[in-house]
Short mmCIF file of C-alpha atoms in Angstrom, two decimals:
data_model
loop_
_atom_site.label_atom_id
_atom_site.label_comp_id
_atom_site.label_asym_id
_atom_site.label_seq_id
_atom_site.Cartn_x
_atom_site.Cartn_y
_atom_site.Cartn_z
CA UNK A 1 -17.37 4.00 -64.98
CA UNK A 2 -17.88 1.14 -62.55
CA UNK A 3 -14.10 0.80 -62.09
CA UNK A 4 -13.80 4.56 -61.41
CA UNK A 5 -16.57 4.33 -58.81
CA UNK A 6 -14.81 1.45 -57.04
CA UNK A 7 -11.54 3.36 -57.10
CA UNK A 8 -13.16 6.47 -55.56
CA UNK A 9 -14.90 4.31 -52.95
CA UNK A 10 -11.57 2.64 -52.11
CA UNK A 11 -9.82 6.00 -51.73
CA UNK A 12 -12.64 7.28 -49.52
CA UNK A 13 -12.43 4.15 -47.38
CA UNK A 14 -8.66 4.49 -46.97
CA UNK A 15 -9.00 8.20 -46.14
CA UNK A 16 -11.63 7.53 -43.47
CA UNK A 17 -9.55 4.70 -42.03
CA UNK A 18 -6.42 6.85 -41.85
CA UNK A 19 -8.45 9.67 -40.25
CA UNK A 20 -9.88 7.32 -37.63
CA UNK A 21 -6.47 5.87 -36.80
CA UNK A 22 -5.00 9.35 -36.56
CA UNK A 23 -7.87 10.50 -34.34
CA UNK A 24 -7.43 7.50 -32.07
CA UNK A 25 -3.72 8.25 -31.77
CA UNK A 26 -4.45 11.82 -30.74
CA UNK A 27 -4.12 13.80 -33.98
CA UNK A 28 -6.53 16.72 -34.40
CA UNK A 29 -7.27 19.14 -37.24
CA UNK A 30 -6.19 22.73 -36.48
CA UNK A 31 -8.53 24.80 -38.68
CA UNK A 32 -6.83 28.13 -37.89
CA UNK A 33 -3.39 26.89 -38.91
CA UNK A 34 -4.80 24.55 -41.58
CA UNK A 35 -2.72 21.68 -40.31
CA UNK A 36 -2.95 18.45 -38.35
CA UNK A 37 -1.41 18.56 -34.89
CA UNK A 38 -0.47 15.80 -32.48
CA UNK A 39 -2.22 15.67 -29.10
CA UNK A 40 -2.08 13.49 -26.02
CA UNK A 41 -4.83 12.00 -23.87
CA UNK A 42 -5.29 12.11 -20.11
CA UNK A 43 -7.55 9.22 -19.14
CA UNK A 44 -8.97 10.27 -15.77
CA UNK A 45 -10.81 7.86 -13.48
CA UNK A 46 -11.20 7.90 -9.71
CA UNK A 47 -12.55 6.07 -6.70
CA UNK A 48 -15.17 7.25 -5.84
CA UNK A 49 -16.42 8.18 -9.28
CA UNK A 50 -17.82 11.50 -10.51
CA UNK A 51 -14.98 13.57 -9.06
CA UNK A 52 -14.19 16.90 -10.70
CA UNK A 53 -11.13 17.15 -12.97
CA UNK A 54 -9.14 20.37 -12.96
CA UNK A 55 -6.32 20.98 -15.44
CA UNK A 56 -4.12 23.98 -14.58
CA UNK A 57 -6.92 25.18 -12.32
CA UNK A 58 -9.64 24.95 -14.98
CA UNK A 59 -12.57 22.56 -14.58
CA UNK A 60 -12.53 20.09 -17.47
CA UNK A 61 -15.25 17.62 -16.47
CA UNK A 62 -15.75 14.71 -14.11
CA UNK A 63 -14.24 11.25 -13.91
CA UNK A 64 -14.46 8.90 -15.79
CA UNK A 65 -13.45 10.66 -19.01
CA UNK A 66 -10.66 11.18 -21.54
CA UNK A 67 -9.20 14.65 -22.06
CA UNK A 68 -7.51 15.34 -25.39
CA UNK A 69 -4.89 18.08 -24.95
CA UNK A 70 -1.85 19.42 -26.81
CA UNK A 71 1.59 18.29 -25.60
CA UNK A 72 2.50 20.37 -22.56
CA UNK A 73 3.13 20.27 -18.81
CA UNK A 74 -0.10 20.20 -16.80
CA UNK A 75 -1.17 20.21 -13.18
CA UNK A 76 -4.04 17.73 -12.88
CA UNK A 77 -6.24 17.89 -9.78
CA UNK A 78 -9.04 15.50 -8.85
CA UNK A 79 -11.53 16.80 -6.27
CA UNK A 80 -14.81 15.65 -4.78
CA UNK A 81 -16.78 17.33 -2.02
CA UNK A 82 -16.34 15.54 1.31
CA UNK A 83 -13.16 13.77 0.19
CA UNK A 84 -9.45 14.43 0.16
CA UNK A 85 -8.08 15.91 -3.08
CA UNK A 86 -5.32 14.59 -5.34
CA UNK A 87 -2.93 16.35 -7.71
CA UNK A 88 0.01 15.56 -9.94
CA UNK A 89 2.19 17.30 -12.50
CA UNK A 90 2.01 15.56 -15.86
CA UNK A 91 4.19 16.00 -18.93
CA UNK A 92 1.80 15.11 -21.74
CA UNK A 93 3.31 14.07 -25.05
CA UNK A 94 1.75 13.61 -28.47
CA UNK A 95 0.14 10.25 -29.29
CA UNK A 96 0.48 9.06 -25.68
CA UNK A 97 -2.20 8.25 -23.10
CA UNK A 98 -1.50 9.07 -19.44
CA UNK A 99 -3.74 7.23 -16.97
CA UNK A 100 -4.82 9.07 -13.83
CA UNK A 101 -6.68 6.91 -11.32
CA UNK A 102 -6.50 8.32 -7.77
CA UNK A 103 -8.23 7.02 -4.66
CA UNK A 104 -9.92 9.76 -2.63
CA UNK A 105 -10.70 9.27 1.05
CA UNK A 106 -13.55 10.73 3.14
CA UNK A 107 -12.60 13.80 5.15
CA UNK A 108 -14.81 12.64 8.03
CA UNK A 109 -14.40 8.85 8.27
CA UNK A 110 -16.72 6.73 10.38
CA UNK A 111 -15.51 5.32 13.72
CA UNK A 112 -16.88 1.99 14.98
CA UNK A 113 -15.97 0.08 18.19
CA UNK A 114 -14.67 -3.45 17.71
CA UNK A 115 -13.91 -4.56 21.29
CA UNK A 116 -14.92 -3.62 24.83
CA UNK A 117 -12.24 -5.42 26.84
CA UNK A 118 -9.78 -2.75 27.88
CA UNK A 119 -6.62 -3.60 25.94
CA UNK A 120 -3.15 -3.59 27.49
CA UNK A 121 -1.33 -4.24 24.22
CA UNK A 122 -2.16 -5.05 20.58
CA UNK A 123 0.31 -6.71 18.20
CA UNK A 124 -0.58 -7.27 14.51
CA UNK A 125 0.71 -10.35 12.71
CA UNK A 126 3.38 -9.78 10.07
CA UNK A 127 0.82 -9.88 7.25
CA UNK A 128 -1.51 -7.56 9.19
CA UNK A 129 -4.59 -9.75 8.87
CA UNK A 130 -4.79 -10.68 12.55
CA UNK A 131 -4.13 -8.87 15.82
CA UNK A 132 -2.99 -10.46 19.09
CA UNK A 133 -4.67 -8.67 22.00
CA UNK A 134 -3.42 -8.69 25.59
CA UNK A 135 -6.37 -7.89 27.87
CA UNK A 136 -8.19 -8.96 31.05
CA UNK A 137 -5.60 -11.54 32.09
CA UNK A 138 -5.80 -13.33 28.75
CA UNK A 139 -4.46 -13.13 25.21
CA UNK A 140 -6.93 -13.14 22.29
CA UNK A 141 -6.73 -13.29 18.52
CA UNK A 142 -8.75 -10.72 16.60
CA UNK A 143 -9.27 -11.31 12.87
CA UNK A 144 -8.90 -7.92 11.20
CA UNK A 145 -8.83 -9.42 7.74
CA UNK A 146 -12.50 -10.32 7.49
CA UNK A 147 -14.31 -8.74 4.57
CA UNK A 148 -17.00 -7.52 6.94
CA UNK A 149 -16.33 -6.72 10.57
CA UNK A 150 -19.49 -7.17 12.66
CA UNK A 151 -20.30 -5.01 15.64
CA UNK A 152 -18.38 -6.32 18.67
CA UNK A 153 -17.15 -9.49 16.91
CA UNK A 154 -16.24 -12.48 19.09
CA UNK A 155 -12.58 -12.92 19.98
CA UNK A 156 -10.72 -16.20 19.97
CA UNK A 157 -8.91 -16.80 23.25
CA UNK A 158 -5.31 -17.90 22.83
CA UNK A 159 -4.09 -18.36 26.39
CA UNK A 160 -4.72 -17.50 30.02
CA UNK A 161 -1.80 -15.27 31.02
CA UNK A 162 -1.71 -16.82 34.51
CA UNK A 163 0.05 -19.74 32.79
CA UNK A 164 3.08 -17.45 32.44
CA UNK A 165 4.14 -17.40 36.13
CA UNK A 166 7.36 -15.43 35.61
CA UNK A 167 5.83 -12.60 33.58
CA UNK A 168 5.68 -9.44 35.73
CA UNK A 169 4.25 -6.77 33.43
CA UNK A 170 2.14 -7.89 30.47
CA UNK A 171 2.84 -4.58 28.71
CA UNK A 172 6.33 -5.95 28.13
CA UNK A 173 5.16 -9.04 26.21
CA UNK A 174 6.97 -9.46 22.90
CA UNK A 175 5.28 -11.60 20.24
CA UNK A 176 7.25 -13.23 17.40
CA UNK A 177 5.18 -14.85 14.66
CA UNK A 178 5.96 -17.91 12.58
CA UNK A 179 6.17 -17.44 8.77
CA UNK A 180 2.66 -18.89 8.28
CA UNK A 181 1.22 -16.70 11.09
CA UNK A 182 -0.18 -19.81 12.80
CA UNK A 183 2.20 -19.91 15.76
CA UNK A 184 3.85 -17.33 17.97
CA UNK A 185 6.43 -17.08 20.73
CA UNK A 186 5.39 -15.00 23.72
CA UNK A 187 8.46 -13.69 25.53
CA UNK A 188 9.48 -10.69 27.65
CA UNK A 189 10.93 -7.64 25.93
CA UNK A 190 14.69 -7.24 26.13
CA UNK A 191 14.56 -4.66 28.95
CA UNK A 192 11.96 -6.53 31.01
CA UNK A 193 12.58 -8.24 34.34
CA UNK A 194 10.23 -11.07 33.37
CA UNK A 195 11.51 -14.51 32.39
CA UNK A 196 10.42 -17.36 30.15
CA UNK A 197 9.33 -17.84 26.53
CA UNK A 198 6.32 -19.86 25.38
CA UNK A 199 5.26 -21.29 22.04
CA UNK A 200 1.54 -20.88 21.27
CA UNK A 201 -0.79 -21.94 18.48
CA UNK A 202 -2.90 -18.99 17.38
CA UNK A 203 -6.03 -20.86 16.28
CA UNK A 204 -6.79 -22.49 19.64
CA UNK A 205 -6.85 -21.94 23.40
CA UNK A 206 -3.43 -23.10 24.65
CA UNK A 207 -4.08 -24.86 27.96
CA UNK A 208 -0.48 -26.08 28.22
CA UNK A 209 1.80 -23.57 26.50
CA UNK A 210 5.17 -25.03 25.57
CA UNK A 211 8.14 -23.50 27.41
CA UNK A 212 10.79 -22.79 24.75
CA UNK A 213 13.05 -20.55 26.82
CA UNK A 214 16.17 -22.57 26.05
CA UNK A 215 15.40 -23.04 22.34
CA UNK A 216 13.81 -19.66 21.59
CA UNK A 217 16.72 -18.16 19.68
CA UNK A 218 17.17 -21.28 17.54
CA UNK A 219 13.44 -21.40 16.77
CA UNK A 220 13.31 -17.70 15.86
CA UNK A 221 16.34 -18.14 13.61
CA UNK A 222 14.68 -21.12 11.89
CA UNK A 223 11.58 -19.00 11.31
CA UNK A 224 13.70 -16.18 9.92
CA UNK A 225 15.43 -18.61 7.55
CA UNK A 226 12.02 -19.75 6.31
CA UNK A 227 10.90 -16.14 5.83
CA UNK A 228 14.07 -15.47 3.85
CA UNK A 229 13.29 -18.47 1.63
CA UNK A 230 9.77 -17.16 1.06
CA UNK A 231 11.20 -13.75 0.12
CA UNK A 232 13.59 -15.44 -2.28
CA UNK A 233 10.71 -17.23 -4.00
CA UNK A 234 8.87 -13.95 -4.49
CA UNK A 235 12.03 -12.24 -5.77
CA UNK A 236 12.32 -14.97 -8.39
CA UNK A 237 9.15 -13.55 -9.99
CA UNK A 238 11.08 -10.31 -10.56
CA UNK A 239 13.64 -9.84 -13.32
CA UNK A 240 16.84 -11.87 -12.90
CA UNK A 241 18.87 -8.66 -13.00
CA UNK A 242 16.89 -7.18 -10.12
CA UNK A 243 16.87 -10.48 -8.21
CA UNK A 244 20.66 -10.66 -8.40
CA UNK A 245 21.16 -7.12 -7.06
CA UNK A 246 18.46 -7.51 -4.40
CA UNK A 247 19.95 -10.76 -3.09
CA UNK A 248 23.34 -9.17 -2.54
CA UNK A 249 22.58 -5.54 -1.72
CA UNK A 250 19.04 -5.23 -0.32
CA UNK A 251 17.40 -6.09 2.99
CA UNK A 252 13.79 -6.93 2.17
CA UNK A 253 11.37 -5.17 4.52
CA UNK A 254 8.10 -6.27 2.92
CA UNK A 255 6.33 -6.97 -0.35
CA UNK A 256 3.13 -5.26 -1.43
CA UNK A 257 -0.03 -7.38 -1.03
CA UNK A 258 -0.03 -8.20 -4.76
CA UNK A 259 3.74 -8.89 -4.64
CA UNK A 260 4.54 -6.53 -7.56
CA UNK A 261 6.40 -4.01 -5.39
CA UNK A 262 9.08 -4.46 -2.75
CA UNK A 263 10.02 -2.19 0.14
CA UNK A 264 13.71 -2.59 0.98
CA UNK A 265 16.67 -1.09 2.80
CA UNK A 266 20.01 -0.80 0.99
CA UNK A 267 22.87 -2.74 2.59
CA UNK A 268 25.49 -0.95 0.49
CA UNK A 269 25.86 1.64 -2.23
CA UNK A 270 25.01 0.33 -5.67
CA UNK A 271 23.53 1.29 -9.01
CA UNK A 272 20.19 -0.13 -10.15
CA UNK A 273 20.40 -0.53 -13.95
CA UNK A 274 17.43 -0.29 -16.27
CA UNK A 275 15.66 -3.62 -16.04
CA UNK A 276 13.16 -2.77 -18.80
CA UNK A 277 15.17 -1.23 -21.62
CA UNK A 278 13.99 0.77 -23.47
CA UNK A 279 11.81 2.13 -20.64
CA UNK A 280 8.05 1.80 -20.90
CA UNK A 281 6.13 4.84 -22.11
CA UNK A 282 3.17 6.44 -20.32
CA UNK A 283 4.34 5.22 -16.90
CA UNK A 284 4.64 6.93 -13.53
CA UNK A 285 6.35 10.29 -14.14
CA UNK A 286 7.48 10.91 -10.55
CA UNK A 287 11.27 11.32 -10.39
CA UNK A 288 12.94 8.08 -9.34
CA UNK A 289 16.37 7.24 -7.92
CA UNK A 290 18.53 4.42 -9.29
CA UNK A 291 21.72 5.38 -7.47
CA UNK A 292 21.13 3.41 -4.29
CA UNK A 293 22.65 4.75 -1.06
CA UNK A 294 23.46 2.50 1.91
CA UNK A 295 20.91 2.41 4.78
CA UNK A 296 18.25 4.33 2.83
CA UNK A 297 14.81 2.83 2.19
CA UNK A 298 13.31 2.46 -1.28
CA UNK A 299 10.32 0.91 -3.01
CA UNK A 300 10.69 -0.83 -6.37
CA UNK A 301 7.84 -1.44 -8.83
CA UNK A 302 8.63 -4.39 -11.08
CA UNK A 303 5.75 -3.72 -13.51
CA UNK A 304 7.07 -0.29 -14.47
CA UNK A 305 10.72 -0.76 -13.44
CA UNK A 306 10.59 2.30 -11.20
CA UNK A 307 12.53 2.86 -7.98
CA UNK A 308 11.47 5.54 -5.51
CA UNK A 309 13.03 6.73 -2.24
CA UNK A 310 10.90 6.36 0.88
CA UNK A 311 10.99 9.39 3.16
CA UNK A 312 8.44 8.33 5.78
CA UNK A 313 9.22 6.02 8.73
CA UNK A 314 6.88 3.37 10.13
CA UNK A 315 5.19 2.48 6.84
CA UNK A 316 2.57 -0.20 6.27
CA UNK A 317 1.22 -1.30 2.91
CA UNK A 318 -2.36 -0.38 2.09
CA UNK A 319 -4.41 -3.25 0.69
CA UNK A 320 -4.43 -1.92 -2.90
CA UNK A 321 -0.59 -2.10 -3.19
CA UNK A 322 -0.62 1.48 -4.49
CA UNK A 323 -0.35 3.30 -1.16
CA UNK A 324 1.38 3.27 2.19
CA UNK A 325 -0.29 4.03 5.53
CA UNK A 326 1.89 6.04 7.89
CA UNK A 327 1.55 7.54 11.37
CA UNK A 328 3.11 10.89 12.10
CA UNK A 329 2.50 13.49 14.82
CA UNK A 330 -0.55 11.63 16.15
CA UNK A 331 -2.20 11.57 12.72
CA UNK A 332 -2.64 8.79 10.18
CA UNK A 333 -1.86 9.49 6.54
CA UNK A 334 -2.10 7.63 3.27
CA UNK A 335 0.60 8.36 0.72
CA UNK A 336 1.10 7.16 -2.85
CA UNK A 337 3.85 4.56 -3.04
CA UNK A 338 6.01 7.01 -5.06
CA UNK A 339 6.02 9.38 -2.04
CA UNK A 340 3.48 11.86 -3.45
CA UNK A 341 -0.04 12.93 -2.42
CA UNK A 342 0.15 12.60 1.33
CA UNK A 343 -3.47 12.65 2.53
CA UNK A 344 -4.69 12.85 6.13
CA UNK A 345 -7.24 10.08 6.71
CA UNK A 346 -7.54 10.23 10.51
CA UNK A 347 -6.60 12.97 12.96
CA UNK A 348 -8.72 11.94 15.96
CA UNK A 349 -7.44 10.36 19.17
CA UNK A 350 -5.57 7.07 19.14
CA UNK A 351 -2.98 5.51 21.40
CA UNK A 352 0.42 3.86 21.45
CA UNK A 353 1.06 4.69 17.79
CA UNK A 354 -0.93 1.54 16.97
CA UNK A 355 -2.60 1.44 13.55
CA UNK A 356 -3.27 -1.50 11.31
CA UNK A 357 -4.68 -1.52 7.74
CA UNK A 358 -7.24 -4.24 7.03
CA UNK A 359 -7.51 -6.28 3.84
CA UNK A 360 -10.74 -4.47 2.90
CA UNK A 361 -9.22 -0.98 3.05
CA UNK A 362 -10.10 0.21 6.54
CA UNK A 363 -7.84 1.07 9.50
CA UNK A 364 -7.90 -0.41 13.01
CA UNK A 365 -6.68 1.83 15.87
CA UNK A 366 -6.54 1.78 19.67
CA UNK A 367 -8.68 4.51 21.28
CA UNK A 368 -9.82 5.41 24.78
CA UNK A 369 -12.75 7.76 24.18
CA UNK A 370 -13.60 8.07 27.87
CA UNK A 371 -10.33 8.09 29.80
CA UNK A 372 -12.03 9.46 32.93
CA UNK A 373 -14.01 6.22 33.24
CA UNK A 374 -11.95 3.67 31.30
CA UNK A 375 -8.34 2.99 32.21
CA UNK A 376 -7.49 1.17 28.99
CA UNK A 377 -8.30 1.69 25.28
CA UNK A 378 -10.12 -0.62 22.85
CA UNK A 379 -9.97 -1.40 19.15
CA UNK A 380 -11.91 0.88 16.80
CA UNK A 381 -12.44 0.68 13.06
CA UNK A 382 -11.80 3.83 11.01
CA UNK A 383 -14.03 3.55 7.95
CA UNK A 384 -12.18 5.25 5.11
CA UNK A 385 -13.74 3.06 2.38
#
């Protein structure tokens, strides 16, 4: 009798364990058909939280939650009052979990002044963390990468522009940054009548800027060689197969802030083979392109081995490495890196097509809010986070 009891207990334990494993993998009991059917799970989170989840137009709950659904094609929408909305078509398969984690942005972002100088020109460093400002007869360095940007923060003066005697129009100043963003060459643009090129250190006031007119091209080439070496080091963290193709066929434009994605221009036609084979499951389902066409721009994600065409010009990485910031028709948009979910984040006035994402998820723009009184614009912070 005792042995029979243990046997029944063992069978019950095994049955419960199998049921729990099956439930966790998405299997559900269909009472009407008296069968067990496979289901999939949509794990929906968002930033900000407590956004509404719509599946095929039907409200299913709020983030953060898991939705257990039968295998099928679904349109998933995430909405929150006062924020942009997000949507994506998802092909849900049995036993698989699809993660949905969109970032929603305020429809009416805040706008805060950062300078009151009257700015002739603003040039962001290559990494976007700092901005060189030409204003009031001087050049300044503005740190846009601070975690908190105080009201009217102090600027660090770089140089008195009167030390450039042959510069005629300071709007024509071209700034080339060193790979470490600590030095820069100030020179006239190619179509300017000004003359002379000067090497400056960006973390101090340059009282005696070094004239590098004769050696400018050699110095810029040396900097470019160093940048190429830095790109090569980052590419070495990618798969060897991708690194080999990229080295011969791609012109690297930029890496994402977390260095897991690369924006590049194709130098020739080529085929990008599967780097992760077999492909990962439950990854980004947006259609990709692996037949690379010369002169087109693409973004490659090494974590998921996905390659997407880039259709927007003038892109800048957003700090989360999941989005691009783009300016188009006097508006600023954020778009998912796979070229979906283009969201307007700022449609107010701004000048000279200047926009610069900060490392804490905001956007810096040039605006002249009172052009009848002020001749020149100033830097403003668009608070979208």
